[in-house]
Amino acid sequence: MLSESSSFLKGVMLGSIFCALITMLGHIRIGHGNRTHQHEHHHLQAPNKEDILKISEAERMELSKSFRVYCIILVKPKDVSLWAAVKETWTKHCDKAEFFSSENVKVFESINVDTNEMWLMMRKAYKYAFDKYKDQYNWFFLARPTTFAVIENLKYFLLKKDPSQPFYLGHTIKSGDLEYVSVDGGIVLSIESMKRLNHLLSVPEKCPEQGGMIWKISEDKQLAVCLKYAGVFAENAEDADRKDVFNTKSVGLFIKEAMSNHPNQVVEGCCSDMAVTFNGLTPNQMHVMMYGVYRLRAFGHIFNDALVFLPPNGSEND
Amino acid sequence: MASKSWLNFLTFLCGSAIGFFLCSQLFSILLGEQVDTQPNMLHNDPHARHLDDNEPSHLKGQVNFNADSSQHKDENTDIAEKLYQRVKILCWVMTSPQNLEKKAKHVKATWAQRCNKVLFMSSEENQDFPTVGLKTKEGREQLYWKTIKAFQYVHDHYLEDADWFMKADDDTYVILDNLRWLLSKYNPEQPIYFGRRFKPYVKQGYMSGGAGYVLSKEALRRFVDAFKTEKCTHSSSIEDLALGRCMEIINVEAGDSRDTTGKETFHPFVPEHHLIKGYLPKTFWYWNYNYYPPVEGPGCCSDIAVSFHYVDSTTMYELEYLVYHLRPYGYLYRYQPALPEDILKEINQANKNEDSKVKLGNP
């Protein structure tokens, strides 16, 4: 009897030790796996519904105000009609939005970067924004005037993401070894990424003004190369259903594709409910999106959101 | 002796198995590991809210308000569901055999499901779609005939199944939830009808055909009766005008469908044509037709718009996405339309312990 119970106990102990060892090893392996996983595919997801339900009313207000998004829109004189549309629509929802233009344009307020080259424009804009606003904003969003953005959905996406971490997100594209965020879908940088970027902008070996010897490399790729040196990697932003929230196409284009690819589930298969950006819009379409997003809705459908965003002052189209 | 060591060995094995099991359970609790589910929206849609063509019964009863559930987990549709039960709307869509695949199909795939009952009216019957056959010819000249016959059919077969009877075209997009809000303040026994009110030709005005119009039960009764007693006749082929004239003769009131800020809810064109200043030239007939002062720009259109017209197939789905899917998280809309009194009471009773401010915060 005694020998049996002792062997039983020995068995239990051995079983537990064995299990503990396996769990530890498995965890370490998963840890390594995650890191290499991150080098291949970076997929960032929107926050969980459960996390949201635990927040109180006062906390909601505080939390909402803690996101300070500075918007950079790179424009050229030929973009005037889009520029006007963007100025009158979604940029009003940024905490601050500034237009960086290749040259001064009458009637349109902008910061003149004095260059026509997109990568140089981008560098100058990021440097200006960081130098002037590093203490006032914690997230920096860069877009072209062909893009429509829903800043409230951007802030929701950033819920639970610490800006003191190096985030670089949007719609990513893989080009050989390089994974970069497409400028067409909009580029989001945390303050930490901005810090690292701005440090590197003055290091020509890492972050040259003239990338690519033989042919020009697009500005969004150049940015990715630069950020990589600082240990900042591109991550694709997705919702809970793995749909992209930053889009390089317009809603109309998505719908047309859906109508031919999956005609029985056009809207379901189209786009995220929490989409942040769409691209390739005409000025008229910007105004329609403004109405469609910030005003038009179905009565009687209510949402219990963790954040509260008030409409901007002195605006009538939202 | 051998059997004893066998027994020892067996108990040892048992012990280690139990030890391993207990320990793994402990670890999984401690580490809070979650099973990673990776739904692929395109392949896994068990909550298909789009009808298969051989399920017409789905059209009749309940609407699944949260059909594509994963996108709408935090959505509260209590009010919309209450209104669905209280304000019963039968929709009939004017279509034709050549438009079933081109247009009516997209209506069926989007807003039509939200009617309490929907019928597709065509010159010919089609059992597969399905459509009701009105036994007329097709073409603009036939529009008023089709309308009269369609309303007669609805009256003869479905009068008691609804409170309100909406006519729309196969290129009209209708937001049923907003129509229910509008109609909730009225009694279906009142002789009244709503739509986009035009002023010429008829003293009390008449409703634009394309933007859609909705008759109360009493209005429908009077309309059908008027043809039996010849108070009204097929006086013209201009459907909306002729109907408007008849309504005036039979004392059905032309209602004011604007929202509480005076913005129009029924629209004869797509949003772009109304929202963009200067899109419709000043010489266009529209500016002289509108009963109320017409507005272009953001003031053109209510937040709780009911309809748009000349909506092509792509725009049908785009509107569906913008109204029922894409939204700005946490945004406190400027316009907060009030709930009808009695429904408000009912909901507050039911949710005494919940934060009712949260419920009404973002309608």
XYZ file of C-alpha atoms in Angstrom:
681
model
C 0.000 0.000 0.000
C 2.723 2.382 1.043
C 4.904 1.710 -1.952
C 1.929 2.201 -4.244
C 0.973 5.560 -2.810
C 4.582 6.695 -2.888
C 4.941 5.695 -6.505
C 1.665 7.459 -7.204
C 2.969 10.617 -5.582
C 6.251 10.336 -7.429
C 4.192 10.041 -10.618
C 2.212 13.159 -9.822
C 5.363 15.133 -9.112
C 7.079 13.976 -12.239
C 3.978 14.736 -14.318
C 3.757 18.276 -12.995
C 7.451 18.974 -13.448
C 7.319 17.636 -16.969
C 4.284 19.781 -17.758
C 5.865 22.888 -16.257
C 8.995 22.348 -18.327
C 6.987 21.958 -21.515
C 4.940 25.090 -20.815
C 8.065 27.135 -20.164
C 9.779 25.893 -23.264
C 6.670 26.394 -25.336
C 6.406 29.971 -24.119
C 9.953 30.786 -24.945
C 9.536 29.271 -28.359
C 6.322 31.227 -28.907
C 8.167 34.336 -27.820
C 10.832 33.825 -30.437
C 8.189 32.855 -32.912
C 6.336 36.111 -32.338
C 9.387 38.153 -33.001
C 10.201 36.444 -36.255
C 6.480 36.490 -37.013
C 6.593 40.223 -36.588
C 9.375 40.525 -39.090
C 7.243 38.787 -41.715
C 3.684 39.994 -41.178
C 2.761 42.731 -38.832
C -0.967 42.759 -38.204
C -2.356 45.112 -35.661
C -5.891 44.742 -34.510
C -8.511 47.078 -33.157
C -9.358 46.777 -29.442
C -11.587 44.103 -27.973
C -15.223 44.779 -27.112
C -14.834 43.331 -23.603
C -12.113 45.825 -22.670
C -14.423 48.650 -23.595
C -17.384 47.760 -21.426
C -15.435 48.266 -18.192
C -14.913 52.021 -18.637
C -16.941 54.650 -16.733
C -18.506 57.829 -18.193
C -15.868 60.201 -16.789
C -13.105 57.877 -17.862
C -14.571 57.887 -21.358
C -14.235 61.665 -21.676
C -10.719 61.640 -20.261
C -9.697 58.798 -22.498
C -11.153 60.487 -25.578
C -9.178 63.645 -24.877
C -5.944 61.732 -24.396
C -5.633 61.105 -28.139
C -4.113 64.117 -29.822
C -3.809 63.568 -33.557
C -1.883 65.988 -35.747
C -2.707 65.696 -39.434
C -0.188 66.425 -42.190
C -1.597 66.784 -45.694
C 0.959 67.060 -48.492
C -0.405 69.143 -51.367
C 0.676 70.636 -54.656
C -0.966 73.481 -56.605
C -2.567 71.021 -59.012
C -4.472 69.514 -56.071
C -6.406 72.701 -55.376
C -9.927 71.333 -55.724
C -9.146 68.280 -53.593
C -7.306 70.540 -51.161
C -10.423 72.671 -50.747
C -12.643 69.638 -50.279
C -10.320 68.082 -47.716
C -10.034 71.360 -45.839
C -13.817 71.656 -45.627
C -14.413 68.077 -44.639
C -12.560 65.471 -42.622
C -9.527 67.506 -41.541
C -11.823 69.498 -39.245
C -11.874 66.409 -37.049
C -8.094 66.316 -36.518
C -6.940 67.951 -33.298
C -4.815 70.022 -35.631
C -4.424 69.793 -39.394
C -1.833 71.560 -41.489
C -1.249 71.577 -45.211
C 2.303 71.327 -46.503
C 2.545 72.638 -50.023
C 5.278 72.511 -52.619
C 4.714 76.212 -53.172
C 2.512 78.994 -51.887
C -0.969 79.061 -53.328
C -3.178 82.136 -53.080
C -6.108 81.943 -50.714
C -4.998 78.562 -49.366
C -3.133 78.666 -46.093
C -0.213 76.275 -46.048
C 3.329 75.718 -44.913
C 5.634 76.114 -47.851
C 8.210 73.327 -48.055
C 9.701 74.806 -51.218
C 10.179 71.549 -53.073
C 8.242 69.540 -55.604
C 9.737 66.217 -54.639
C 7.408 64.059 -52.561
C 10.090 62.478 -50.385
C 11.645 65.848 -49.621
C 8.212 67.257 -48.886
C 7.557 64.398 -46.515
C 10.887 64.829 -44.723
C 10.388 68.543 -44.256
C 6.828 68.091 -43.063
C 7.774 65.459 -40.511
C 10.694 67.557 -39.261
C 8.557 70.670 -38.964
C 5.776 68.802 -37.204
C 8.117 67.123 -34.760
C 10.120 70.243 -33.917
C 7.035 72.329 -33.352
C 4.545 69.895 -31.894
C 6.369 67.033 -30.226
C 5.027 68.068 -26.818
C 1.468 68.635 -27.938
C 0.470 65.648 -30.004
C 1.044 61.961 -29.512
C -0.019 60.646 -32.933
C 0.879 61.973 -36.374
C -1.233 61.135 -39.420
C 0.007 61.907 -42.928
C -2.218 61.822 -45.980
C -2.566 62.950 -49.571
C -5.545 65.096 -50.538
C -7.109 62.174 -52.417
C -7.737 60.460 -49.090
C -10.796 60.710 -46.839
C -10.149 59.854 -43.189
C -12.440 59.237 -40.201
C -10.294 60.470 -37.346
C -12.679 59.124 -34.685
C -12.126 55.626 -36.040
C -8.392 56.267 -36.042
C -8.586 57.129 -32.347
C -10.660 54.043 -31.666
C -8.073 51.945 -33.433
C -5.336 53.520 -31.300
C -7.177 52.747 -28.060
C -4.866 50.632 -25.919
C -1.845 51.426 -28.085
C 0.921 53.204 -26.214
C 2.310 56.136 -28.226
C 5.645 55.823 -26.436
C 6.078 52.629 -28.424
C 7.291 52.850 -32.025
C 4.106 52.420 -34.042
C 4.093 52.843 -37.823
C 0.814 51.734 -39.278
C -1.616 51.903 -42.165
C -2.187 49.775 -45.242
C 1.013 47.830 -45.784
C 2.495 46.541 -48.998
C 5.352 44.129 -49.357
C 7.997 44.949 -51.938
C 10.697 42.303 -51.912
C 12.139 42.422 -48.427
C 10.611 45.725 -47.550
C 7.219 46.060 -45.901
C 6.007 49.630 -46.059
C 2.871 51.630 -45.339
C 1.269 52.956 -48.509
C 0.912 56.740 -48.455
C -2.377 56.388 -50.353
C -4.052 54.826 -47.352
C -2.564 57.293 -44.899
C 0.455 56.842 -42.571
C 0.209 56.830 -38.772
C 3.269 57.398 -36.605
C 3.387 57.443 -32.817
C 5.425 60.130 -31.073
C 8.146 57.573 -30.411
C 8.410 56.769 -34.126
C 8.512 60.486 -34.874
C 11.357 60.890 -32.395
C 13.383 58.113 -33.949
C 12.606 59.286 -37.478
C 13.648 62.822 -36.772
C 16.904 61.674 -35.285
C 17.647 59.714 -38.443
C 16.642 62.477 -40.844
C 19.973 64.136 -40.109
C 21.948 60.960 -40.834
C 22.381 60.885 -44.626
C 23.848 57.351 -44.719
C 20.724 55.902 -43.151
C 18.131 58.319 -44.423
C 19.335 59.889 -47.663
C 17.485 62.682 -49.390
C 18.107 60.955 -52.657
C 17.178 57.331 -52.282
C 17.709 54.935 -55.162
C 20.611 55.405 -57.532
C 19.112 54.155 -60.778
C 15.449 54.948 -60.461
C 13.366 56.875 -57.987
C 11.929 55.074 -55.021
C 8.503 56.249 -53.918
C 8.377 58.372 -50.800
C 6.465 55.840 -48.768
C 9.123 53.196 -49.439
C 11.889 55.641 -48.565
C 10.165 56.334 -45.281
C 9.985 52.638 -44.510
C 13.691 52.143 -45.237
C 14.535 55.055 -42.990
C 12.312 53.873 -40.155
C 13.680 50.358 -40.381
C 17.094 51.646 -39.362
C 15.489 53.015 -36.247
C 13.870 49.704 -35.452
C 10.423 50.863 -36.483
C 8.487 48.360 -38.567
C 5.357 48.724 -40.658
C 2.201 47.080 -39.362
C -1.022 46.486 -41.253
C -4.052 47.782 -39.390
C -7.065 45.444 -39.299
C -10.368 45.117 -37.501
C -11.577 42.114 -35.506
C -12.547 40.362 -38.744
C -9.139 40.876 -40.334
C -10.440 43.542 -42.712
C -8.157 46.449 -43.514
C -9.138 49.695 -41.839
C -6.825 51.834 -43.975
C -7.855 51.590 -47.614
C -6.123 52.685 -50.779
C -9.335 52.490 -52.816
C -12.688 54.263 -52.652
C -15.908 52.710 -51.344
C -17.296 52.754 -54.881
C -14.381 50.747 -56.204
C -14.676 48.197 -53.405
C -18.373 47.824 -54.135
C -17.813 47.351 -57.856
C -15.228 44.650 -57.157
C -17.485 42.991 -54.629
C -20.365 42.962 -57.103
C -18.314 40.897 -59.509
C -16.364 38.779 -57.010
C -19.015 37.938 -54.444
C -22.382 39.261 -55.650
C -24.324 37.591 -52.848
C -22.424 39.355 -50.099
C -21.545 42.704 -51.555
C -21.644 44.886 -48.446
C -20.581 42.205 -45.959
C -17.482 41.416 -47.977
C -16.693 45.020 -48.746
C -15.133 47.070 -46.070
C -14.716 47.441 -42.330
C -17.413 49.132 -40.237
C -14.546 50.900 -38.492
C -12.710 51.961 -41.636
C -10.332 54.871 -41.110
C -9.433 55.815 -44.672
C -10.552 55.548 -48.275
C -8.574 56.866 -51.206
C -9.106 58.015 -54.759
C -12.081 60.260 -54.054
C -13.168 63.261 -56.080
C -13.953 66.505 -54.256
C -17.698 65.858 -54.613
C -17.293 62.391 -53.164
C -15.542 63.919 -50.135
C -18.661 65.943 -49.381
C -20.878 62.913 -49.869
C -18.668 60.885 -47.501
C -18.879 63.675 -44.940
C -22.671 63.452 -45.014
C -22.685 59.677 -45.226
C -20.313 59.207 -42.283
C -21.101 62.048 -39.886
C -24.798 62.569 -40.502
C -26.780 60.001 -42.487
C -27.762 57.067 -40.302
C -30.618 54.720 -39.392
C -32.793 55.825 -36.489
C -32.981 53.465 -33.549
C -29.557 51.856 -33.876
C -27.541 52.801 -30.807
C -23.974 52.039 -29.819
C -22.376 51.910 -26.416
C -18.978 53.367 -27.224
C -15.975 53.709 -24.927
C -15.041 57.090 -26.329
C -16.977 60.315 -26.787
C -16.139 62.762 -29.569
C -17.903 66.089 -29.903
C -18.576 67.699 -33.281
C -16.114 70.497 -34.154
C -17.090 74.137 -33.654
C -18.297 76.278 -36.501
C -19.050 73.472 -38.887
C -22.322 72.598 -40.586
C -21.596 69.562 -42.689
C -21.050 67.157 -39.808
C 6.684 -9.773 -6.793
C 6.490 -8.958 -10.505
C 2.808 -8.054 -10.259
C 3.518 -5.743 -7.353
C 6.113 -3.763 -9.303
C 3.689 -3.735 -12.237
C 1.067 -2.238 -9.956
C 3.587 0.278 -8.687
C 4.491 1.195 -12.194
C 0.846 1.620 -13.172
C 0.071 3.869 -10.212
C 3.186 5.833 -11.070
C 1.933 6.347 -14.606
C -1.530 7.302 -13.394
C 0.011 9.753 -11.002
C 2.134 11.377 -13.639
C -0.822 11.662 -16.014
C -2.953 13.285 -13.334
C -0.054 15.528 -12.301
C 0.504 16.608 -15.865
C -3.174 17.282 -16.434
C -3.648 19.307 -13.246
C -0.547 21.310 -13.927
C -1.519 22.137 -17.492
C -4.927 23.296 -16.322
C -3.271 25.487 -13.718
C -0.942 26.990 -16.277
C -3.678 27.658 -18.783
C -5.688 29.507 -16.146
C -2.626 31.479 -15.054
C -1.588 32.434 -18.538
C -5.153 33.117 -19.731
C -4.534 31.557 -23.083
C -7.265 32.146 -25.586
C -8.175 30.101 -28.552
C -7.459 32.096 -31.639
C -10.370 32.052 -34.037
C -9.732 33.491 -37.427
C -13.010 34.091 -39.149
C -12.784 34.762 -42.815
C -15.727 37.019 -43.590
C -15.922 35.988 -47.196
C -16.244 32.257 -46.673
C -17.842 32.010 -43.271
C -21.055 33.909 -43.344
C -23.607 31.728 -41.604
C -25.654 34.800 -40.790
C -26.235 35.596 -44.445
C -28.673 38.409 -44.424
C -29.104 38.335 -48.163
C -31.943 36.179 -49.359
C -31.543 33.138 -51.457
C -34.055 33.496 -54.203
C -35.966 30.452 -53.037
C -36.750 31.815 -49.574
C -39.580 34.268 -50.022
C -40.922 33.470 -46.547
C -37.980 35.369 -45.065
C -39.561 38.541 -46.364
C -42.639 38.185 -44.188
C -41.848 38.056 -40.518
C -38.879 39.012 -38.436
C -35.872 40.916 -39.607
C -32.591 39.818 -38.132
C -31.304 43.195 -37.047
C -27.818 41.992 -36.279
C -27.407 39.588 -39.116
C -23.697 39.979 -39.767
C -23.095 39.689 -36.081
C -19.376 40.141 -35.739
C -19.529 43.677 -37.097
C -22.451 44.653 -34.888
C -21.758 43.028 -31.523
C -21.949 46.303 -29.611
C -25.023 47.560 -31.437
C -28.280 48.034 -29.569
C -31.246 47.741 -31.913
C -34.035 47.714 -29.284
C -35.574 50.936 -30.520
C -35.376 49.929 -34.167
C -36.954 46.579 -33.314
C -39.739 48.210 -31.295
C -40.538 50.489 -34.193
C -40.499 47.535 -36.576
C -43.276 45.956 -34.522
C -45.256 49.161 -33.996
C -45.087 50.784 -37.422
C -45.799 48.062 -39.958
C -44.879 49.048 -43.479
C -45.671 47.156 -46.650
C -43.368 48.201 -49.490
C -44.142 47.625 -53.121
C -41.449 48.192 -55.686
C -42.314 49.214 -59.227
C -40.244 47.112 -61.601
C -40.423 45.343 -64.955
C -39.257 42.041 -66.454
C -36.174 43.588 -68.038
C -35.137 45.280 -64.783
C -35.255 42.302 -62.450
C -31.587 41.388 -62.789
C -30.345 44.907 -63.461
C -32.107 46.809 -60.698
C -34.729 45.026 -58.623
C -32.203 42.393 -57.572
C -30.124 45.001 -55.763
C -33.159 46.446 -54.039
C -33.967 42.963 -52.833
C -30.386 42.496 -51.608
C -30.389 45.723 -49.627
C -33.241 47.762 -48.172
C -36.251 45.647 -49.171
C -35.635 43.161 -46.357
C -36.387 45.809 -43.777
C -39.986 46.256 -44.864
C -42.479 44.272 -42.789
C -43.660 42.961 -46.156
C -42.275 43.629 -49.634
C -43.804 43.013 -53.050
C -42.218 43.506 -56.447
C -44.765 44.702 -59.007
C -44.216 44.012 -62.698
C -46.350 43.764 -65.816
C -45.793 39.994 -65.718
C -45.705 37.469 -62.950
C -42.355 35.847 -62.176
C -42.516 33.011 -59.704
C -38.775 32.796 -59.114
C -37.967 36.387 -58.202
C -40.897 36.583 -57.190
C -42.931 39.371 -58.795
C -46.635 40.063 -58.923
C -48.038 40.274 -62.449
C -50.241 43.348 -62.925
C -51.281 42.331 -66.430
C -50.415 45.681 -67.983
C -47.936 46.644 -70.660
C -44.579 48.240 -69.767
C -43.398 51.810 -70.382
C -43.813 55.307 -69.011
C -47.340 55.531 -70.376
C -48.381 52.633 -68.186
C -47.017 53.985 -64.920
C -50.305 55.230 -63.506
C -52.121 52.028 -64.568
C -49.477 49.957 -62.834
C -49.735 52.121 -59.736
C -53.518 51.853 -59.562
C -53.442 48.096 -60.065
C -50.579 47.643 -57.628
C -52.431 49.497 -54.884
C -55.564 47.507 -55.669
C -53.647 44.264 -55.372
C -52.105 45.342 -52.063
C -55.512 46.445 -50.776
C -57.203 43.198 -51.785
C -54.544 40.872 -50.377
C -52.616 42.664 -47.640
C -54.696 45.497 -46.198
C -54.684 44.067 -42.678
C -51.008 43.100 -42.788
C -49.647 46.625 -42.470
C -50.370 50.150 -41.268
C -48.598 52.048 -44.034
C -48.107 51.308 -47.708
C -44.985 52.573 -49.443
C -44.424 52.777 -53.174
C -40.863 52.927 -54.481
C -39.100 52.489 -57.804
C -36.411 49.918 -58.476
C -33.896 52.760 -58.415
C -35.061 54.206 -55.112
C -33.087 53.549 -51.912
C -35.288 53.661 -48.805
C -34.137 53.783 -45.174
C -37.010 52.012 -43.421
C -35.853 52.806 -39.892
C -36.097 56.512 -40.648
C -39.466 56.129 -42.344
C -40.771 54.445 -39.197
C -39.516 57.344 -37.074
C -41.388 59.765 -39.345
C -44.628 57.768 -39.360
C -44.580 56.884 -35.657
C -46.117 60.254 -34.838
C -49.178 59.596 -37.004
C -52.168 57.322 -36.869
C -52.661 54.960 -39.825
C -56.400 55.609 -39.600
C -55.746 59.226 -40.597
C -56.181 59.912 -44.313
C -52.659 61.166 -45.025
C -49.703 60.436 -47.283
C -46.060 61.451 -47.291
C -43.248 61.900 -49.792
C -41.239 64.710 -51.390
C -43.841 67.396 -51.796
C -44.055 69.278 -55.091
C -46.182 72.391 -55.493
C -47.369 72.818 -59.101
C -50.749 71.722 -60.501
C -52.309 70.486 -57.264
C -53.377 72.938 -54.574
C -52.141 70.931 -51.617
C -49.181 69.706 -53.619
C -48.386 66.169 -54.721
C -45.602 63.681 -53.984
C -42.714 62.927 -56.348
C -43.043 59.419 -57.752
C -39.341 58.586 -57.867
C -38.569 59.677 -54.335
C -41.239 57.268 -53.159
C -44.418 57.967 -51.232
C -46.272 56.237 -48.425
C -50.027 56.040 -47.836
C -51.767 55.451 -44.526
C -54.198 52.542 -44.339
C -57.131 54.932 -44.560
C -55.558 56.702 -47.543
C -55.201 53.349 -49.309
C -58.812 52.432 -48.594
C -60.041 55.743 -49.975
C -57.793 55.513 -53.043
C -59.004 52.050 -54.028
C -62.585 52.992 -53.261
C -62.276 56.144 -55.392
C -61.699 54.031 -58.534
C -64.602 51.762 -57.744
C -66.918 54.747 -57.339
C -65.216 56.695 -60.156
C -64.365 59.659 -57.961
C -60.942 59.197 -59.539
C -60.182 57.845 -62.985
C -57.094 57.052 -65.010
C -56.886 60.702 -65.959
C -53.273 60.819 -67.123
C -50.165 58.723 -67.437
C -48.129 61.022 -65.209
C -48.316 58.737 -62.240
C -47.332 60.982 -59.354
C -49.335 63.987 -60.526
C -52.440 61.933 -61.257
C -52.235 60.226 -57.897
C -51.747 63.587 -56.197
C -54.869 64.953 -57.883
C -56.846 61.941 -56.757
C -55.603 62.304 -53.181
C -56.848 65.854 -53.105
C -60.272 64.835 -54.442
C -60.715 62.149 -51.781
C -59.489 64.434 -48.971
C -56.264 62.620 -48.202
C -53.892 65.169 -46.715
C -50.481 65.785 -48.276
C -48.253 65.539 -45.210
C -45.082 67.438 -44.321
C -42.271 64.889 -44.285
C -39.501 67.239 -43.184
C -37.605 66.564 -39.967
C -37.855 68.744 -36.859
C -35.206 71.133 -38.231
C -37.105 71.539 -41.513
C -34.781 69.415 -43.625
C -36.238 67.207 -46.350
C -36.260 63.442 -45.866
C -37.480 62.141 -49.256
C -35.081 62.997 -52.078
C -35.706 62.887 -55.829
C -31.976 62.526 -56.571
C -28.833 60.919 -55.145
C -27.070 62.630 -52.195
C -24.355 64.142 -54.400
C -26.889 66.090 -56.482
C -28.374 67.671 -53.376
C -25.215 68.165 -51.295
C -23.038 69.863 -53.912
C -23.869 73.518 -54.383
C -24.425 74.292 -58.026
C -24.751 70.669 -59.128
C -28.333 71.162 -60.278
C -28.368 74.235 -62.527
C -30.619 77.072 -61.448
C -32.687 76.641 -64.604
C -33.503 73.065 -63.681
C -37.259 72.340 -63.133
C -36.569 71.135 -59.594
C -36.112 74.618 -58.150
C -39.618 75.614 -59.140
C -41.280 72.394 -58.154
C -40.342 72.019 -54.525
C -43.254 72.838 -52.183
C -40.962 74.032 -49.379
C -37.973 76.359 -50.050
C -35.391 74.144 -51.739
C -31.907 73.984 -50.237
C -28.605 72.841 -51.702
C -25.515 72.032 -49.658
C -25.523 70.384 -46.221
C -28.965 71.816 -45.381
C -30.528 69.846 -48.243
C -30.893 66.625 -46.460
C -31.949 65.334 -43.096
C -29.613 63.142 -41.047
C -32.512 60.730 -40.956
C -33.238 60.807 -44.665
C -35.870 58.366 -45.871
C -35.173 57.999 -49.578
C -32.983 58.805 -52.552
C -33.802 58.314 -56.234
C -31.933 57.549 -59.471
C -29.761 55.259 -57.382
C -27.755 52.899 -59.588
C -26.749 49.438 -58.427
C -23.317 50.443 -57.088
C -24.811 53.346 -55.164
C -27.448 51.043 -53.614
C -24.709 49.080 -51.917
C -22.676 52.184 -51.102
C -25.659 53.708 -49.316
C -26.268 50.437 -47.521
C -22.652 50.504 -46.310
C -22.757 54.149 -45.251
C -26.089 53.887 -43.431
C -25.838 50.484 -41.786
C -22.125 49.826 -41.491
C -19.546 52.612 -41.540
C -19.878 54.981 -38.596
C -17.623 57.368 -36.664
C -16.869 55.667 -33.371
C -18.016 57.580 -30.302
C -19.268 60.529 -32.309
C -22.013 62.617 -30.676
C -24.226 63.508 -33.637
C -25.403 67.113 -33.727
C -29.000 66.218 -34.525
C -30.648 64.063 -31.903
C -34.175 63.313 -33.130
C -36.644 62.591 -30.341
C -38.295 59.279 -29.814
C -42.078 59.104 -29.952
C -43.420 59.603 -26.414
C -45.088 56.263 -25.861
C -42.191 54.224 -27.187
C -39.837 56.245 -24.980
C -41.956 55.334 -21.968
C -41.961 51.653 -22.862
C -38.221 51.523 -23.216
C -37.535 53.418 -20.006
C -39.780 51.008 -18.141
C -37.915 48.067 -19.539
C -34.503 49.516 -18.795
C -34.997 51.065 -15.396
C -31.687 49.837 -14.138
C -29.669 50.599 -17.214
C -28.181 53.954 -18.014
C -30.879 55.321 -20.311
C -28.631 58.223 -21.235
C -26.324 55.745 -22.876
C -29.256 54.303 -24.815
C -30.320 57.652 -26.188
C -26.864 59.111 -26.460
C -25.979 58.134 -29.995
C -29.057 57.383 -32.046
